[in-house]
Amino acid sequence: MHPIRKKRLTIVLFVLAGLATAVGLTTYALRQNINLFYDPTQIAAGEAPLDTRIRAGGMVEEGSVKRDPDSLRVAFRVTDYNESVEVEYVGILPDLFTEGQGVVAMGRMRPDGRFVADQVLAKHDENYMPPEVSDSLKKAEAMGKTRSDSGSAY
Amino acid sequence: MYPELGQFALILALLLAVLLAVVPLMGSLTGRDTLQAFARPLASGVFVFIALAFGVLAHAFLVDDFSVAYVANNSNSLLPWYFKASAVWGGHEGSLLLWVLMLSGWTLAVAVFSRRLPSEMISQVLSVLGMVTVGFLLFILLTSNPFDRLLPNVPADGADLNPLLQDFGLIIHPPMLYMGYVGFSVAFAFAIAALINGRLDAAWARWSRPWTTVAWAFLSLGVALGSWWAYYELGWGGWWFWDPVENASLLPWLSGTALMHSLAVTEKRGVFKSWTVLLAIVTFSLSLLGTFMVRSGVLTSVHAFASDPTRGAFLLGLLGITIVCSLALYAFRAPVVHVRASYTGLSREVFLLLNNVLLVAATVLVLVGTLYPLVLDYLEMGRLSIGEPFFNLTFSPLAIAVGLLLGAGIFSRWKNTDGGWLGRKLLWPMALSVVLAAAIMVAYGGFRPWAFFGALAAVWVCVATGWDLWDKSSSRKGRIHGLKRQSRSYYGMVLAHLGVAITMLGATVASNYGIERDLRMEPGDRARIGEYQVEFVDVGQRQGANFTAEFGRFDVYLDGERVSTLFPEKRRYTVQRNVMTEAGIDAGLLRDLFVAIGERLSDQAWAIRVQYKPLVRWLWLGAIFMAAGGFLAISDRRYRIRERSEQRARTTPTPPASAAESVS
């Protein structure tokens, strides 16, 4: 083969090899690390898978936060004012975690319908609401099942 | 009165930028020197008026002019003056103003420091920069005017700056990062100018190189500062979360690193020309993409301010125009490659090509991981997030490969390297590196495959760099003479490569051997963390300028002796009523001890996070090395001498650079 062609071919092969590696690694890793979002209504309907890590979010129900006195265990309910789900978490909650605020939790569903979180994210400032949560609240409201007191969430 | 002046100055700057975008370019295309001569004065004019507008906004912050909406939303009379000053770029509008200020500053710098460039080249470069300036000034004036007033209902006081931003980090992180982002616009402008006039040669690469290197150095600092800030302020001790906003800054850094190396090959050997041009376009597009992702509100993070959909659409439009136009130009004008220089499968060219392939693969990877959720969400195919494990799993092998390749590449020669010679040359350094990496594993108490390869890559880069320096410095007049004989750009390369090794080792050790414990503690309790014991002594209260704080006192003991006392705080900011955690950190070169207090669990008990972070400082120390290397490299005298000799020899073709010269 002509040396220049040969060289171009090697370059093309290098680039292709690099791309193939990247694509292969990406798809392999993506398959295991996608965390889908489910709102409390979906979870109550049993749509959330049991064995995979998912994200769940909504508003922290007023008066639902219960602490274990001797450890960092905490339990609270997350609601979209339509359904709610019990969340369990062991660890330090973010500074901006309070009742009546939007949160997103990462973790797994348990067969008994409780959500065991390994990470809890709260908003960064007062005007901010996790987009998933605001979407799911809008959805719940659109379904017409919204309780009358939920207007204050906005 | 003043704010209107600021707005007026911005409008004037826009008009001048339009002229800058059109007149010199027309002049260069029609060959009229009079039109080209406008380039430099116009560049200065744009800078002066943008600087004026910026000064006006800063003044409004310092005198608490809350009739300006942007000031009222992002400042407060209780804020210390230095935070008032940095709050100028603490929100959306002001940070964009900082962006264009930097852009006009870079434009001015190109105008001032490129006196020796051919006038059509400089006209085109400045015109392209003018076009980018026009886009961003339009964006500011049409969608994000920082000088909008709140009249006649002037608020009595401002809504205060987000407490997360009331930090030293805000003062320096955005300016450094923007210097990098915007600096790549110069490399982009050089690439576009080269495409326009078809002069894609070694001289072009040589002009573009120092600008790219400086931008890269600033970006390295900016990314590292962001990571450091997140570590002590936001992240409860994490230093990289693969958050889309962090990725937005990493993407141009990765492709910019590839660009820097590809430019070196283009300058020295005259090959990879079209690839280099493409990388320059890609790098700047990624900078724009970063700005879009961070500023448009598609992401939720501390960086995403107001999410006004017109802003996102405008920025996306700007990004689209830039990418489409430059790629179209590229498609039409990219040179038919005449590769006359020859090189073989083991030459330094090929090593640098591999480096580029790996860096681009890493860029693609991070890009996919970052954009995939956004695109799916946009297409309404569900909301998902891609977690850290994805990036850790895919990015780490590539980073290790880059490190291993780097060490081998240092020993390679231009054109051709004898395989057997290279193998023998690599044998001892590699053996030494394996031993050292194993020693590091032993020192940190445990072999872990990932940690071993990470440490091996880092040590290998160090050993190879040092070995090469030793080889190069041998001289009949003695070692000192040999060391002095090496160029500054060579030392720049050495420093930057050592920086890469330092950061890699820091990342490897900190993430593999760090200890993190979340505890419930009462005053008097002790906790063990590694070799240290941390005692929760008591809690107290104090009053800050615009916050009240509860703090804990923690004594740290090593072998029964007190080594330090930490005061982590929980601050409550009075205006926004936000709670913020300030960690107590005992920083050291070899390890950090990190204590943060969480919520109060009962009357006595608190949630406490205690962390032991070995070598975590090395992450950012490495970036300082990289940046220092970049700055050292561009201070090399060859850039000045070459430019002069080039003017003399303009008529004759430039001889290919000597093969013995090293990449730097």
Short mmCIF file of C-alpha atoms in Angstrom, two decimals, chain B residues 71-418:
data_model
loop_
_atom_site.label_atom_id
_atom_site.label_comp_id
_atom_site.label_asym_id
_atom_site.label_seq_id
_atom_site.Cartn_x
_atom_site.Cartn_y
_atom_site.Cartn_z
CA VAL B 71 -28.17 44.95 42.72
CA ALA B 72 -31.34 44.66 44.75
CA ASN B 73 -31.55 40.94 43.98
CA ASN B 74 -27.95 40.10 44.69
CA SER B 75 -26.70 42.42 47.40
CA ASN B 76 -27.53 43.82 50.76
CA SER B 77 -26.27 46.79 52.75
CA LEU B 78 -24.95 44.44 55.45
CA LEU B 79 -22.71 42.59 53.01
CA PRO B 80 -18.98 43.26 53.50
CA TRP B 81 -17.55 45.44 50.75
CA TYR B 82 -15.47 42.70 49.12
CA PHE B 83 -18.54 40.53 48.72
CA LYS B 84 -20.44 43.51 47.36
CA ALA B 85 -17.71 43.85 44.75
CA SER B 86 -17.68 40.18 43.85
CA ALA B 87 -21.48 40.03 43.90
CA VAL B 88 -21.15 41.90 40.60
CA TRP B 89 -20.68 38.46 39.06
CA GLY B 90 -22.73 36.62 41.66
CA GLY B 91 -25.82 36.50 39.45
CA HIS B 92 -26.78 35.86 35.86
CA GLU B 93 -26.60 39.35 34.32
CA GLY B 94 -23.40 40.42 36.00
CA SER B 95 -21.60 37.18 35.29
CA LEU B 96 -22.34 37.64 31.60
CA LEU B 97 -21.02 41.16 31.81
CA LEU B 98 -17.84 39.69 33.29
CA TRP B 99 -17.81 37.24 30.36
CA VAL B 100 -17.85 39.99 27.73
CA LEU B 101 -15.41 42.08 29.76
CA MET B 102 -12.96 39.19 29.62
CA LEU B 103 -13.70 38.67 25.94
CA SER B 104 -12.99 42.29 25.13
CA GLY B 105 -9.88 42.09 27.32
CA TRP B 106 -8.59 39.08 25.37
CA THR B 107 -9.42 40.89 22.13
CA LEU B 108 -7.44 43.90 23.27
CA ALA B 109 -4.56 41.66 24.33
CA VAL B 110 -4.49 40.07 20.87
CA ALA B 111 -4.50 43.54 19.33
CA VAL B 112 -1.63 44.69 21.53
CA PHE B 113 0.62 41.63 21.54
CA SER B 114 0.31 40.57 17.92
CA ARG B 115 1.97 43.52 16.31
CA ARG B 116 4.17 41.23 14.28
CA LEU B 117 1.39 39.26 12.69
CA PRO B 118 0.47 39.89 9.06
CA SER B 119 -2.19 42.57 9.02
CA GLU B 120 -4.82 40.53 7.17
CA MET B 121 -4.45 37.76 9.75
CA ILE B 122 -4.83 40.08 12.71
CA SER B 123 -7.78 41.85 11.09
CA GLN B 124 -9.58 38.57 10.61
CA VAL B 125 -8.80 37.35 14.10
CA LEU B 126 -10.07 40.57 15.67
CA SER B 127 -13.16 40.53 13.44
CA VAL B 128 -14.05 37.02 14.53
CA LEU B 129 -13.63 38.05 18.16
CA GLY B 130 -15.80 41.07 17.35
CA MET B 131 -18.54 38.74 16.08
CA VAL B 132 -18.50 36.73 19.29
CA THR B 133 -18.63 39.98 21.26
CA VAL B 134 -21.64 41.15 19.25
CA GLY B 135 -23.48 37.93 20.04
CA PHE B 136 -22.91 38.23 23.75
CA LEU B 137 -23.57 41.96 23.97
CA LEU B 138 -26.87 41.39 22.17
CA PHE B 139 -27.64 38.63 24.61
CA ILE B 140 -27.01 40.94 27.55
CA LEU B 141 -28.87 43.93 26.14
CA LEU B 142 -31.89 41.97 24.91
CA THR B 143 -32.42 39.38 27.63
CA SER B 144 -30.22 40.04 30.64
CA ASN B 145 -29.72 43.72 31.17
CA PRO B 146 -27.93 44.26 34.48
CA PHE B 147 -28.95 47.92 34.53
CA ASP B 148 -32.72 47.41 34.65
CA ARG B 149 -34.23 49.65 37.29
CA LEU B 150 -36.78 49.06 39.99
CA LEU B 151 -38.46 52.46 39.73
CA PRO B 152 -40.30 54.05 41.37
CA ASN B 153 -40.57 51.40 44.11
CA VAL B 154 -36.97 51.29 45.21
CA PRO B 155 -36.56 48.58 47.86
CA ALA B 156 -35.14 49.73 51.17
CA ASP B 157 -32.59 46.94 51.17
CA GLY B 158 -31.38 44.19 48.90
CA ALA B 159 -32.40 40.54 48.91
CA ASP B 160 -28.80 39.61 49.72
CA LEU B 161 -26.33 37.43 47.94
CA ASN B 162 -26.90 33.69 48.11
CA PRO B 163 -24.97 32.64 51.26
CA LEU B 164 -23.20 29.91 49.33
CA LEU B 165 -21.62 32.64 47.27
CA GLN B 166 -20.51 34.74 50.23
CA ASP B 167 -17.11 33.27 50.10
CA PHE B 168 -13.60 33.87 48.92
CA GLY B 169 -14.27 31.34 46.18
CA LEU B 170 -16.73 33.69 44.49
CA ILE B 171 -14.08 36.38 44.33
CA ILE B 172 -11.63 34.34 42.28
CA HIS B 173 -13.30 31.22 40.83
CA PRO B 174 -15.52 32.87 38.19
CA PRO B 175 -12.88 35.28 36.88
CA MET B 176 -10.32 32.48 36.48
CA LEU B 177 -12.81 30.14 34.86
CA TYR B 178 -14.06 32.80 32.47
CA MET B 179 -10.51 33.75 31.55
CA GLY B 180 -10.13 30.17 30.41
CA TYR B 181 -13.51 29.80 28.71
CA VAL B 182 -13.20 33.08 26.91
CA GLY B 183 -9.53 32.61 26.19
CA PHE B 184 -10.35 29.71 23.90
CA SER B 185 -12.24 32.22 21.77
CA VAL B 186 -8.81 33.47 20.68
CA ALA B 187 -7.75 30.00 19.53
CA PHE B 188 -11.11 29.77 17.80
CA ALA B 189 -10.65 33.14 16.12
CA PHE B 190 -7.20 32.13 14.88
CA ALA B 191 -8.65 28.90 13.50
CA ILE B 192 -11.47 30.71 11.70
CA ALA B 193 -9.08 33.33 10.33
CA ALA B 194 -6.82 30.57 9.06
CA LEU B 195 -9.78 28.91 7.37
CA ILE B 196 -10.88 32.19 5.80
CA ASN B 197 -7.56 33.00 4.22
CA GLY B 198 -6.46 29.42 3.70
CA ARG B 199 -3.18 29.84 5.60
CA LEU B 200 -3.21 26.71 7.66
CA ASP B 201 0.50 26.41 8.22
CA ALA B 202 3.07 26.04 10.93
CA ALA B 203 3.21 29.81 11.41
CA TRP B 204 -0.49 29.87 12.19
CA ALA B 205 -0.05 27.16 14.78
CA ARG B 206 2.84 29.07 16.33
CA TRP B 207 0.74 32.24 16.70
CA SER B 208 -2.19 30.40 18.12
CA ARG B 209 -0.19 28.30 20.56
CA PRO B 210 0.67 30.78 23.32
CA TRP B 211 -2.92 32.04 23.46
CA THR B 212 -4.27 28.53 23.75
CA THR B 213 -1.75 27.70 26.45
CA VAL B 214 -2.65 30.77 28.52
CA ALA B 215 -6.36 30.09 28.21
CA TRP B 216 -5.75 26.48 29.23
CA ALA B 217 -3.69 27.57 32.23
CA PHE B 218 -6.45 29.88 33.42
CA LEU B 219 -9.07 27.22 32.86
CA SER B 220 -7.01 24.70 34.86
CA LEU B 221 -6.94 27.16 37.75
CA GLY B 222 -10.63 27.93 37.35
CA VAL B 223 -11.68 24.27 37.41
CA ALA B 224 -9.43 23.54 40.38
CA LEU B 225 -10.75 26.56 42.29
CA GLY B 226 -14.29 25.37 41.64
CA SER B 227 -13.42 21.96 42.98
CA TRP B 228 -11.70 23.44 46.04
CA TRP B 229 -14.61 25.73 46.73
CA ALA B 230 -17.08 22.87 46.44
CA TYR B 231 -14.90 20.84 48.79
CA TYR B 232 -14.97 23.24 51.68
CA GLU B 233 -18.24 25.05 51.12
CA LEU B 234 -20.81 23.04 49.25
CA GLY B 235 -19.79 19.51 49.14
CA TRP B 236 -19.36 18.23 52.64
CA GLY B 237 -15.91 17.15 51.66
CA GLY B 238 -16.53 15.90 48.13
CA TRP B 239 -14.33 17.48 45.54
CA TRP B 240 -15.91 16.39 42.29
CA PHE B 241 -19.50 15.29 41.83
CA TRP B 242 -19.73 14.93 38.07
CA ASP B 243 -22.43 17.50 38.32
CA PRO B 244 -23.34 18.83 34.85
CA VAL B 245 -22.05 22.24 35.89
CA GLU B 246 -18.66 20.80 36.80
CA ASN B 247 -18.62 18.80 33.60
CA ALA B 248 -19.36 21.98 31.68
CA SER B 249 -16.01 23.32 32.82
CA LEU B 250 -14.17 20.02 32.38
CA LEU B 251 -15.26 19.55 28.75
CA PRO B 252 -13.41 22.54 27.26
CA TRP B 253 -10.48 21.68 29.51
CA LEU B 254 -10.22 18.17 28.06
CA SER B 255 -10.54 19.24 24.46
CA GLY B 256 -8.34 22.26 25.16
CA THR B 257 -5.64 19.92 26.44
CA ALA B 258 -5.95 17.92 23.24
CA LEU B 259 -5.79 21.14 21.24
CA MET B 260 -2.61 22.27 22.98
CA HIS B 261 -0.84 19.04 22.07
CA SER B 262 -2.18 18.93 18.57
CA LEU B 263 -1.02 22.52 18.01
CA ALA B 264 2.44 21.44 19.09
CA VAL B 265 2.52 18.78 16.37
CA THR B 266 1.15 21.17 13.78
CA GLU B 267 3.77 23.74 14.64
CA LYS B 268 6.72 21.37 14.80
CA ARG B 269 5.87 18.98 12.03
CA GLY B 270 3.16 20.61 9.95
CA VAL B 271 0.79 17.66 10.26
CA PHE B 272 -2.68 17.21 11.81
CA LYS B 273 -3.62 20.67 10.52
CA SER B 274 -7.30 20.14 9.86
CA TRP B 275 -7.62 18.13 13.05
CA THR B 276 -6.12 21.02 15.02
CA VAL B 277 -8.51 23.50 13.45
CA LEU B 278 -11.42 21.23 14.22
CA LEU B 279 -10.29 20.92 17.83
CA ALA B 280 -10.07 24.70 18.16
CA ILE B 281 -13.65 25.00 16.92
CA VAL B 282 -14.81 22.18 19.18
CA THR B 283 -13.09 23.60 22.24
CA PHE B 284 -14.67 26.99 21.90
CA SER B 285 -18.04 25.44 21.12
CA LEU B 286 -17.73 23.44 24.33
CA SER B 287 -16.98 26.67 26.20
CA LEU B 288 -20.16 28.12 24.74
CA LEU B 289 -22.03 24.94 25.55
CA GLY B 290 -20.80 25.23 29.12
CA THR B 291 -22.05 28.80 29.30
CA PHE B 292 -25.36 27.69 27.85
CA MET B 293 -25.80 24.79 30.25
CA VAL B 294 -24.86 26.84 33.27
CA ARG B 295 -26.68 30.01 32.40
CA SER B 296 -29.85 28.91 30.66
CA GLY B 297 -31.50 27.27 33.63
CA VAL B 298 -31.70 23.81 32.04
CA LEU B 299 -29.71 22.58 34.99
CA THR B 300 -30.50 22.92 38.61
CA SER B 301 -27.54 23.90 40.66
CA VAL B 302 -26.08 26.77 42.56
CA HIS B 303 -24.92 28.17 39.23
CA ALA B 304 -28.29 28.21 37.54
CA PHE B 305 -29.86 31.48 38.44
CA ALA B 306 -33.11 32.76 37.01
CA SER B 307 -34.51 30.39 34.45
CA ASP B 308 -36.04 32.64 31.87
CA PRO B 309 -36.71 30.52 28.77
CA THR B 310 -35.85 33.30 26.30
CA ARG B 311 -32.32 33.35 27.69
CA GLY B 312 -31.82 29.66 27.10
CA ALA B 313 -33.22 29.94 23.60
CA PHE B 314 -30.98 32.90 22.79
CA LEU B 315 -27.85 31.16 24.07
CA LEU B 316 -28.75 27.97 22.25
CA GLY B 317 -29.22 30.01 19.08
CA LEU B 318 -25.83 31.63 19.57
CA LEU B 319 -24.26 28.23 20.13
CA GLY B 320 -26.00 26.83 17.06
CA ILE B 321 -24.92 29.69 14.81
CA THR B 322 -21.33 29.39 16.00
CA ILE B 323 -21.16 25.65 15.46
CA VAL B 324 -22.99 25.57 12.14
CA CYS B 325 -21.11 28.51 10.62
CA SER B 326 -17.69 27.40 11.74
CA LEU B 327 -18.21 23.80 10.71
CA ALA B 328 -19.59 24.92 7.34
CA LEU B 329 -16.53 27.08 6.86
CA TYR B 330 -14.42 24.14 7.94
CA ALA B 331 -16.09 21.83 5.45
CA PHE B 332 -15.50 24.24 2.58
CA ARG B 333 -12.05 25.45 3.47
CA ALA B 334 -10.31 22.68 5.37
CA PRO B 335 -7.22 22.09 3.33
CA VAL B 336 -6.74 19.14 1.14
CA VAL B 337 -4.15 17.53 3.32
CA HIS B 338 -0.73 17.45 1.74
CA VAL B 339 1.24 15.55 4.29
CA ARG B 340 4.78 15.79 3.15
CA ALA B 341 6.33 15.17 6.52
CA SER B 342 6.72 11.48 7.16
CA TYR B 343 6.50 9.66 10.42
CA THR B 344 6.19 6.08 11.48
CA GLY B 345 4.10 4.08 13.89
CA LEU B 346 6.27 4.83 16.90
CA SER B 347 7.01 8.49 16.39
CA ARG B 348 6.16 11.25 18.81
CA GLU B 349 3.50 12.34 16.34
CA VAL B 350 1.69 9.07 16.86
CA PHE B 351 2.00 9.28 20.63
CA LEU B 352 0.47 12.73 20.53
CA LEU B 353 -2.22 11.47 18.18
CA LEU B 354 -3.06 8.76 20.70
CA ASN B 355 -3.11 11.37 23.44
CA ASN B 356 -5.63 13.28 21.35
CA VAL B 357 -7.74 10.21 20.71
CA LEU B 358 -7.90 9.44 24.42
CA LEU B 359 -8.65 13.01 25.41
CA VAL B 360 -11.34 13.31 22.79
CA ALA B 361 -12.79 9.98 23.88
CA ALA B 362 -12.90 11.32 27.44
CA THR B 363 -14.57 14.49 26.18
CA VAL B 364 -17.20 12.48 24.30
CA LEU B 365 -17.80 10.36 27.34
CA VAL B 366 -18.35 13.28 29.69
CA LEU B 367 -20.43 15.02 27.05
CA VAL B 368 -22.70 12.01 26.60
CA GLY B 369 -23.09 11.52 30.33
CA THR B 370 -23.91 15.19 30.76
CA LEU B 371 -26.24 15.76 27.84
CA TYR B 372 -28.06 12.43 27.72
CA PRO B 373 -30.42 13.23 30.62
CA LEU B 374 -31.01 16.75 29.30
CA VAL B 375 -31.87 15.54 25.81
CA LEU B 376 -34.17 12.79 27.06
CA ASP B 377 -35.90 15.28 29.31
CA TYR B 378 -36.30 17.72 26.44
CA LEU B 379 -37.81 14.99 24.28
CA GLU B 380 -40.09 14.13 27.21
CA MET B 381 -38.81 10.59 27.33
CA GLY B 382 -38.51 10.61 31.08
CA ARG B 383 -36.43 12.17 33.75
CA LEU B 384 -33.30 10.40 34.74
CA SER B 385 -29.92 11.20 36.10
CA ILE B 386 -26.59 9.62 35.46
CA GLY B 387 -24.72 9.04 38.64
CA GLU B 388 -21.12 9.36 39.65
CA PRO B 389 -20.42 5.63 39.16
CA PHE B 390 -20.88 6.04 35.41
CA PHE B 391 -18.21 8.70 35.20
CA ASN B 392 -15.86 7.06 37.67
CA LEU B 393 -16.09 3.78 35.82
CA THR B 394 -15.48 5.21 32.39
CA PHE B 395 -13.28 8.23 33.02
CA SER B 396 -10.74 6.58 35.31
CA PRO B 397 -9.44 4.02 32.78
CA LEU B 398 -9.03 6.75 30.19
CA ALA B 399 -7.19 8.99 32.65
CA ILE B 400 -4.87 6.12 33.58
CA ALA B 401 -4.26 5.36 29.90
CA VAL B 402 -3.43 9.01 29.25
CA GLY B 403 -0.91 8.93 32.10
CA LEU B 404 0.78 5.71 30.96
CA LEU B 405 0.96 6.96 27.38
CA LEU B 406 2.32 10.33 28.47
CA GLY B 407 5.31 8.76 30.16
CA ALA B 408 6.17 6.69 27.10
CA GLY B 409 5.56 9.63 24.78
CA ILE B 410 8.14 11.73 26.58
CA PHE B 411 10.91 9.38 25.45
CA SER B 412 9.69 9.15 21.88
CA ARG B 413 11.27 11.09 19.02
CA TRP B 414 9.76 13.02 16.19
CA LYS B 415 9.44 11.21 12.85
CA ASN B 416 10.56 7.81 14.03
CA THR B 417 11.48 6.06 17.21
CA ASP B 418 13.19 2.71 17.15
#
